[in-house]
Short mmCIF file of C-alpha atoms in Angstrom, two decimals:
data_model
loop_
_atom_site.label_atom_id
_atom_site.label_comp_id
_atom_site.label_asym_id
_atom_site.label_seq_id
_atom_site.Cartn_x
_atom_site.Cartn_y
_atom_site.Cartn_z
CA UNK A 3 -105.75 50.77 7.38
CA UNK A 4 -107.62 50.16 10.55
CA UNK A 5 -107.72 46.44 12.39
CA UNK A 6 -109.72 46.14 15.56
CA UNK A 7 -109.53 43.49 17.82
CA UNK A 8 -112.11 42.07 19.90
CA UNK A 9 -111.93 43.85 23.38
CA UNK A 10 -109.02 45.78 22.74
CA UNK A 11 -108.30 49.44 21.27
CA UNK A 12 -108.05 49.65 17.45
CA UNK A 13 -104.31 49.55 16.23
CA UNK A 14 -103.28 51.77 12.97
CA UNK A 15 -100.92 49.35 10.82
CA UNK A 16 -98.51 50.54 8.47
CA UNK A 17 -99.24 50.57 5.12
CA UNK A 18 -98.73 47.53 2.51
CA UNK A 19 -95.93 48.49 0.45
CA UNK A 20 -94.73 44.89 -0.71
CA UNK A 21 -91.48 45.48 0.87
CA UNK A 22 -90.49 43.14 3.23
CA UNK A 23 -87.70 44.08 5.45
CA UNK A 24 -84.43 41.49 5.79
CA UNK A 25 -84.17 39.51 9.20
CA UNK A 26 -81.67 40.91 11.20
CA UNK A 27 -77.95 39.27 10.54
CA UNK A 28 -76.44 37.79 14.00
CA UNK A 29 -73.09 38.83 14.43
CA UNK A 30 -71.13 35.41 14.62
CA UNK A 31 -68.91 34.90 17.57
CA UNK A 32 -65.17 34.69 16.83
CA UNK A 33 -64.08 31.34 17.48
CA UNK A 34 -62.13 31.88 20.48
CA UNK A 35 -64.97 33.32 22.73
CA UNK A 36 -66.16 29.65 22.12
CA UNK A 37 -63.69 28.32 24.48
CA UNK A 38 -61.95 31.40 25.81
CA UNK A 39 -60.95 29.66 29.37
CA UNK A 40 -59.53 27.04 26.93
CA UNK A 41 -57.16 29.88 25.46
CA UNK A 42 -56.70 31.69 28.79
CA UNK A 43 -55.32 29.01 30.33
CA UNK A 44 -53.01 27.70 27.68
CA UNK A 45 -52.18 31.27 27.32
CA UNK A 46 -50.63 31.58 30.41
CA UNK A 47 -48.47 28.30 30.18
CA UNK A 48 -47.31 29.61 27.03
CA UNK A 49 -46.57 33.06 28.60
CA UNK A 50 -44.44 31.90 31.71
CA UNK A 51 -42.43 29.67 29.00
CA UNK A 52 -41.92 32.47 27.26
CA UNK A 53 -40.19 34.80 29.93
CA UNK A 54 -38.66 31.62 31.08
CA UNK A 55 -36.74 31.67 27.58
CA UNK A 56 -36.30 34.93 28.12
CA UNK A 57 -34.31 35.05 31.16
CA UNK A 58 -31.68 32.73 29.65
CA UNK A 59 -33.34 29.56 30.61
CA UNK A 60 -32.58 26.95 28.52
CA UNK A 61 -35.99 25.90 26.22
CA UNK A 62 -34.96 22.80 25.89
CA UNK A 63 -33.35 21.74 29.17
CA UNK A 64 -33.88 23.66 31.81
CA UNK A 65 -31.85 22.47 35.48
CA UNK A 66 -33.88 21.95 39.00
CA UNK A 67 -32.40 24.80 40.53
CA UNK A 68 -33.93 26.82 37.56
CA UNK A 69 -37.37 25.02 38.14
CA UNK A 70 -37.01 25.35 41.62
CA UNK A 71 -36.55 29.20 40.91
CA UNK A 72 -39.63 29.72 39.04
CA UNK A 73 -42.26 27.77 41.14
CA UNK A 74 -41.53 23.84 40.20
CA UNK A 75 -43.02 21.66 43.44
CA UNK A 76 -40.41 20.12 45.89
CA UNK A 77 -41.73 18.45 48.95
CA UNK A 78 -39.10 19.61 51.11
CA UNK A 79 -39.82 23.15 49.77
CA UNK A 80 -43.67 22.82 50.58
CA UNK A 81 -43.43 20.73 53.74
CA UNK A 82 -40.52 22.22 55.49
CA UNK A 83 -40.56 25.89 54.21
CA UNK A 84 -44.17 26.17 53.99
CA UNK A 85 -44.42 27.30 50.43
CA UNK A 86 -47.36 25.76 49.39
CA UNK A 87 -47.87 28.66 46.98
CA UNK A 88 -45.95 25.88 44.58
CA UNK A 89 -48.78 23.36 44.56
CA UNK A 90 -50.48 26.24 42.53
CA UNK A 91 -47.69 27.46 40.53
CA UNK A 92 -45.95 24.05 39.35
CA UNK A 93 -48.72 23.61 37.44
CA UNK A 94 -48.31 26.05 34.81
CA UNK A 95 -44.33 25.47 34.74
CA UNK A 96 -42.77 22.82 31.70
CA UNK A 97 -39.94 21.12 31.91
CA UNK A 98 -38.68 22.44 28.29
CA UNK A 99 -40.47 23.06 25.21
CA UNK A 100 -41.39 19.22 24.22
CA UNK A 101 -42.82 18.77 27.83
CA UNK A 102 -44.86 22.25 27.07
CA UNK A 103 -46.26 21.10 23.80
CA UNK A 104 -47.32 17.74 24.93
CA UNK A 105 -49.24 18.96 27.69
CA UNK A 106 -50.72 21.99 25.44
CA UNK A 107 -51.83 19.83 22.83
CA UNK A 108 -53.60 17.90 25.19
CA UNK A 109 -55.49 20.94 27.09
CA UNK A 110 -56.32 22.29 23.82
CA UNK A 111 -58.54 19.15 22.86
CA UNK A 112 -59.68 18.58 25.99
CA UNK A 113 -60.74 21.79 26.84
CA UNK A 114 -62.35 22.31 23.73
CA UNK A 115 -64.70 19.51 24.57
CA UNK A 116 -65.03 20.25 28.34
CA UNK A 117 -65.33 24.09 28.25
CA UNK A 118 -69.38 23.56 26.38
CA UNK A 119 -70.52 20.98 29.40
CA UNK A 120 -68.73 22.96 32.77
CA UNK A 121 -68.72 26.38 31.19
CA UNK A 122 -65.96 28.90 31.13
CA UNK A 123 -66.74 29.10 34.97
CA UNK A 124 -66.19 25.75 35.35
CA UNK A 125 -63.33 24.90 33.84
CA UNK A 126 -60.99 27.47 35.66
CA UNK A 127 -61.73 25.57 38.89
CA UNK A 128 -61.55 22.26 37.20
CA UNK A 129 -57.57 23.06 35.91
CA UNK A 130 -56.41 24.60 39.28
CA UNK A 131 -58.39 22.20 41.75
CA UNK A 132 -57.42 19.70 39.70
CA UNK A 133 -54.05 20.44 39.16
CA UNK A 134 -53.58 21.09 42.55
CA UNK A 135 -54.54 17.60 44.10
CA UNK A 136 -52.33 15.73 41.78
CA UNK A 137 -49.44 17.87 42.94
CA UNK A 138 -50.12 17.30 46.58
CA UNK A 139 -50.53 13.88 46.16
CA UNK A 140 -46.95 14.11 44.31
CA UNK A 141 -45.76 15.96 47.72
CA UNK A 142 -47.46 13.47 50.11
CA UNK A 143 -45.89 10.21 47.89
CA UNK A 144 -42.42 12.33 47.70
CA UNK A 145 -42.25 13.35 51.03
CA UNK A 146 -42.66 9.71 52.63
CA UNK A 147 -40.82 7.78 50.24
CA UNK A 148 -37.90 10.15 49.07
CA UNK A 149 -34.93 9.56 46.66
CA UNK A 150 -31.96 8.51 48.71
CA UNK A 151 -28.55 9.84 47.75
CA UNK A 152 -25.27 8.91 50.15
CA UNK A 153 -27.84 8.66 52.91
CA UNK A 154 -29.58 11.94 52.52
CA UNK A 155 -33.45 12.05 51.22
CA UNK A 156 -33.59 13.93 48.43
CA UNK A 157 -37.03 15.22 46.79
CA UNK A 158 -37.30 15.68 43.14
CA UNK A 159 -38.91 19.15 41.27
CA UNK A 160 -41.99 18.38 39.66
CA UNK A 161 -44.35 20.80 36.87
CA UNK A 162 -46.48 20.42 34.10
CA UNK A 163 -49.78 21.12 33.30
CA UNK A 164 -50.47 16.94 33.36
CA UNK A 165 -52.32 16.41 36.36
CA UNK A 166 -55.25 19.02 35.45
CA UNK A 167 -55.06 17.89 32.64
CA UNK A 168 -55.65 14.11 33.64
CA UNK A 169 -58.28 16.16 35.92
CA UNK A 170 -60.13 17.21 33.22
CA UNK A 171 -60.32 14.12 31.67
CA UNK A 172 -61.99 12.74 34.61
CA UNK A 173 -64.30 15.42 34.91
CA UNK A 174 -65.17 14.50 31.29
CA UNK A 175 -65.82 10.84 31.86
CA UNK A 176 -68.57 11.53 34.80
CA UNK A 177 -70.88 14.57 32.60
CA UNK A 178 -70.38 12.55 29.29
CA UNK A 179 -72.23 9.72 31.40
CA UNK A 180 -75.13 12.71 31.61
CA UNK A 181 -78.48 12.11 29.84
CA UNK A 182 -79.32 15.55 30.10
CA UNK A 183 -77.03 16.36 26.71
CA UNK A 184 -78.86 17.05 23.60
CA UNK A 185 -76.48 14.43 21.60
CA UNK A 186 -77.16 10.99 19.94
CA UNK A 187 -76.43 8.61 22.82
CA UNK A 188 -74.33 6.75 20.16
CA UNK A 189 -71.68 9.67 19.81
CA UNK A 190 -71.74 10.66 23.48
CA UNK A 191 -70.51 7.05 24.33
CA UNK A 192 -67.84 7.65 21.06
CA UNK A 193 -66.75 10.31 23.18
CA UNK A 194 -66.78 9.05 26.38
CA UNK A 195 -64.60 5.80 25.57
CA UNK A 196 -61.99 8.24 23.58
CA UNK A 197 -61.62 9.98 27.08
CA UNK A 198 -61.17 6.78 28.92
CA UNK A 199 -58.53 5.65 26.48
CA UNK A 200 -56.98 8.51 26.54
CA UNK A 201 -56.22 8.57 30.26
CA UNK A 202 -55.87 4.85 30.42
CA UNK A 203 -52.97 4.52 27.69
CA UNK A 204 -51.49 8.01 28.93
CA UNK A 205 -50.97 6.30 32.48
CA UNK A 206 -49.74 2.98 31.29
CA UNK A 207 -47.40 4.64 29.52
CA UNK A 208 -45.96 7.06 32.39
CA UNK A 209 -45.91 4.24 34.64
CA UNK A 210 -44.22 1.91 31.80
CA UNK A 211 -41.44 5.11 31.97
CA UNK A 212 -40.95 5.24 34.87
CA UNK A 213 -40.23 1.93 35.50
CA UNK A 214 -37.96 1.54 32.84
CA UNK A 215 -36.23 4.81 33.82
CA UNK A 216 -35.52 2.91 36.87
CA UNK A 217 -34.06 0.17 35.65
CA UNK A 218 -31.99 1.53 33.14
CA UNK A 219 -31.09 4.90 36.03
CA UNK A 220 -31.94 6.73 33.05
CA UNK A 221 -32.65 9.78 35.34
CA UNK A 222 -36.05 9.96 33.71
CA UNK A 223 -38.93 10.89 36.17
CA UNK A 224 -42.92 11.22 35.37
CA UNK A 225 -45.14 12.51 37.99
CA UNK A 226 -47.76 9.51 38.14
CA UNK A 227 -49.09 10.49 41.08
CA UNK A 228 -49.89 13.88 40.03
CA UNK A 229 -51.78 12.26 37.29
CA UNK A 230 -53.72 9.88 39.34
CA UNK A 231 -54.37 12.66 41.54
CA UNK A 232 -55.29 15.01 39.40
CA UNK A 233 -57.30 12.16 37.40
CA UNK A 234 -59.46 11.00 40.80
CA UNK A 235 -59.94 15.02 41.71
CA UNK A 236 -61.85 15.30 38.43
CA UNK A 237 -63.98 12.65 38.94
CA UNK A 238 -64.90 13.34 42.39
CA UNK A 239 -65.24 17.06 41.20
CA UNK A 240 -67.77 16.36 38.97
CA UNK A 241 -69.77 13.90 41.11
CA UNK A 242 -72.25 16.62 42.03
CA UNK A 243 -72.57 18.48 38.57
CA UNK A 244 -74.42 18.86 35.79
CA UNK A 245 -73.78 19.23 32.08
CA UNK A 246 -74.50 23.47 31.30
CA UNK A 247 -75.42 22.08 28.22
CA UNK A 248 -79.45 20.29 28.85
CA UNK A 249 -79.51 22.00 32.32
CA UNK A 250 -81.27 24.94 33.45
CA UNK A 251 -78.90 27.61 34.24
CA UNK A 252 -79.50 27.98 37.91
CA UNK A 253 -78.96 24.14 38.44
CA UNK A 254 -76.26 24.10 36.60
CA UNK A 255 -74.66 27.13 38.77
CA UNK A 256 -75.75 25.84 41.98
CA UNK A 257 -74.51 22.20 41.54
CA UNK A 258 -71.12 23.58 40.22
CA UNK A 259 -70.60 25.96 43.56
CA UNK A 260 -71.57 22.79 45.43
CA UNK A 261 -68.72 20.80 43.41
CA UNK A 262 -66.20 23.90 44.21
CA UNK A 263 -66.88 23.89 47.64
CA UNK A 264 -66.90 20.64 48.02
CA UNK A 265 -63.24 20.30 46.36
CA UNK A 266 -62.22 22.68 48.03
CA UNK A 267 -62.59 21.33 51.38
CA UNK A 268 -61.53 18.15 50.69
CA UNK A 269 -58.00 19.88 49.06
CA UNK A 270 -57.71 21.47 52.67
CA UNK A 271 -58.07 18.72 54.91
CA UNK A 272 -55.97 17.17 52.35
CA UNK A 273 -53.26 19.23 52.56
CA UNK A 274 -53.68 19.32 56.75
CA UNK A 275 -52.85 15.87 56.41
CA UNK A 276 -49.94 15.98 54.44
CA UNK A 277 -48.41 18.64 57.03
CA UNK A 278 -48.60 16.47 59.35
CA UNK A 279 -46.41 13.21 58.13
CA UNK A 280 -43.60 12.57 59.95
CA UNK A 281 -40.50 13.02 58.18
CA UNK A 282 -38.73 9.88 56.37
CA UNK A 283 -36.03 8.41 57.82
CA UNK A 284 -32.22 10.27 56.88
CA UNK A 285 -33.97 13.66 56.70
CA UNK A 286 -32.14 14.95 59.50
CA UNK A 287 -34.98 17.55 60.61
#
């Protein structure tokens, strides 16, 4: 059979058998590749636990010289020594197994819903920037008002995956706000409250901790400020972005290289700062 269109050259079809073939089948992702920085990330928590255990640290308990050992954040350490590779490294170190799958369980959700909106891309930037201003707020609060024992300051070992994680949340709470996602504004503002309750009753509980950990000198410590820092890093962080979902691609990219950047920076002169501080009083330095 011959068809011939108007202007153009005359195009043999095949012939009508009745046979239609099927569409072709799209190969389903695996579930994982959904949210792989998601995995990747609580991956490696669960990895350095694991050769934690494995050296003979205890899983349940382990001590602050242990902590200090593997990369826990001491302001003395960071301030003094200059090993500011801890700010990084605390915050994929747990405090025992509990402590782990608290902070896991927490990712896990969170990412989930965060990885779709900043991308796989996105979210690796969002955990370590994020992470990483709640522990040098931790180091700047530590550093100038330090625990005094028989006269001497002493600083206490902090880790945990906590303060990206708060810094996720408040990354969350700023592109949920978004009217650029394809989702019934009903539900988005479902989800957006269950964020903001879920870093508002997380932080009135670590404060309501510590404070009774200081009353009672139960030896208990929470990092608070590495969740408020962590939590106020997120939001700022995603001031300047957009949701990847509803956005065109190269808006989305070039807002969240602007948000890096910007982060970045800010982290920096942050850290400059914090160099600077005087010591406390009793340090002897």
């Amino acid at each position: 059979m011959v068809q011939e269109t108007a202007g153009s050259e005359p195009q043999v079809l095949p012939p009508d058998t009745g046979y239609n073939p099927p569409p072709p089948v799209r190969r389903q992702r695996r579930s994982w590749q959904y949210a792989p920085a998601t995995y990747v990330l609580a991956g490696i928590n669960c990895a350095i636990f694991i050769a934690m255990v494995l050296k003979g640290i205890s899983p349940a308990n382990p001590n602050v010289d242990q902590l200090m050992l593997w990369g826990a954040n001491n302001a003395g350490a960071v301030i003094i020594y200059g090993e500011w590779w801890r700010i990084v490294a605390a915050m994929f170190l747990h405090v025992g197994i509990i402590h782990l799958a608290t902070n896991m369980w927490c990712l896990w959700n969170l990412g989930l819903l965060a990885e779709p909106l900043m991308g796989t891309v996105g979210l690796f930037p969002v955990y370590i920037l994020t992470g990483a201003a709640g522990n040098l707020l931790s180091t700047l609060v530590n550093w100038v008002w330090p625990i005094h024992e028989a006269g001497n300051a002493v600083f206490p070992a902090g880790a945990g995956a906590s303060g990206a994680v708060f810094g996720i949340a408040g990354a969350l709470i700023v592109l949920l706000k978004s009217n650029r996602l394809p989702i019934p504004p009903r539900e988005l503002k479902r989800l957006r409250k269950s964020v903001i309750y879920f870093a508002a009753i997380n932080l009135v509980i670590g404060f309501s901790i510590s404070a009774g950990a200081h009353v009672l000198s139960s030896g208990i410590n929470i990092d608070n400020m590495a969740h408020l820092g962590g939590f106020a890093c997120g939001l700022i962080f995603a001031i300047p972005m957009v949701p990847r979902i509803g956005s065109p691609r190269d808006v989305f990219k070039t807002r969240l290289r602007a948000a890096v950047i910007m982060t970045v920076g800010l982290l920096v002169l942050f850290g400059f700062y914090i160099a600077h501080v005087p010591p406390p009083a009793g340090l002897g330095i």
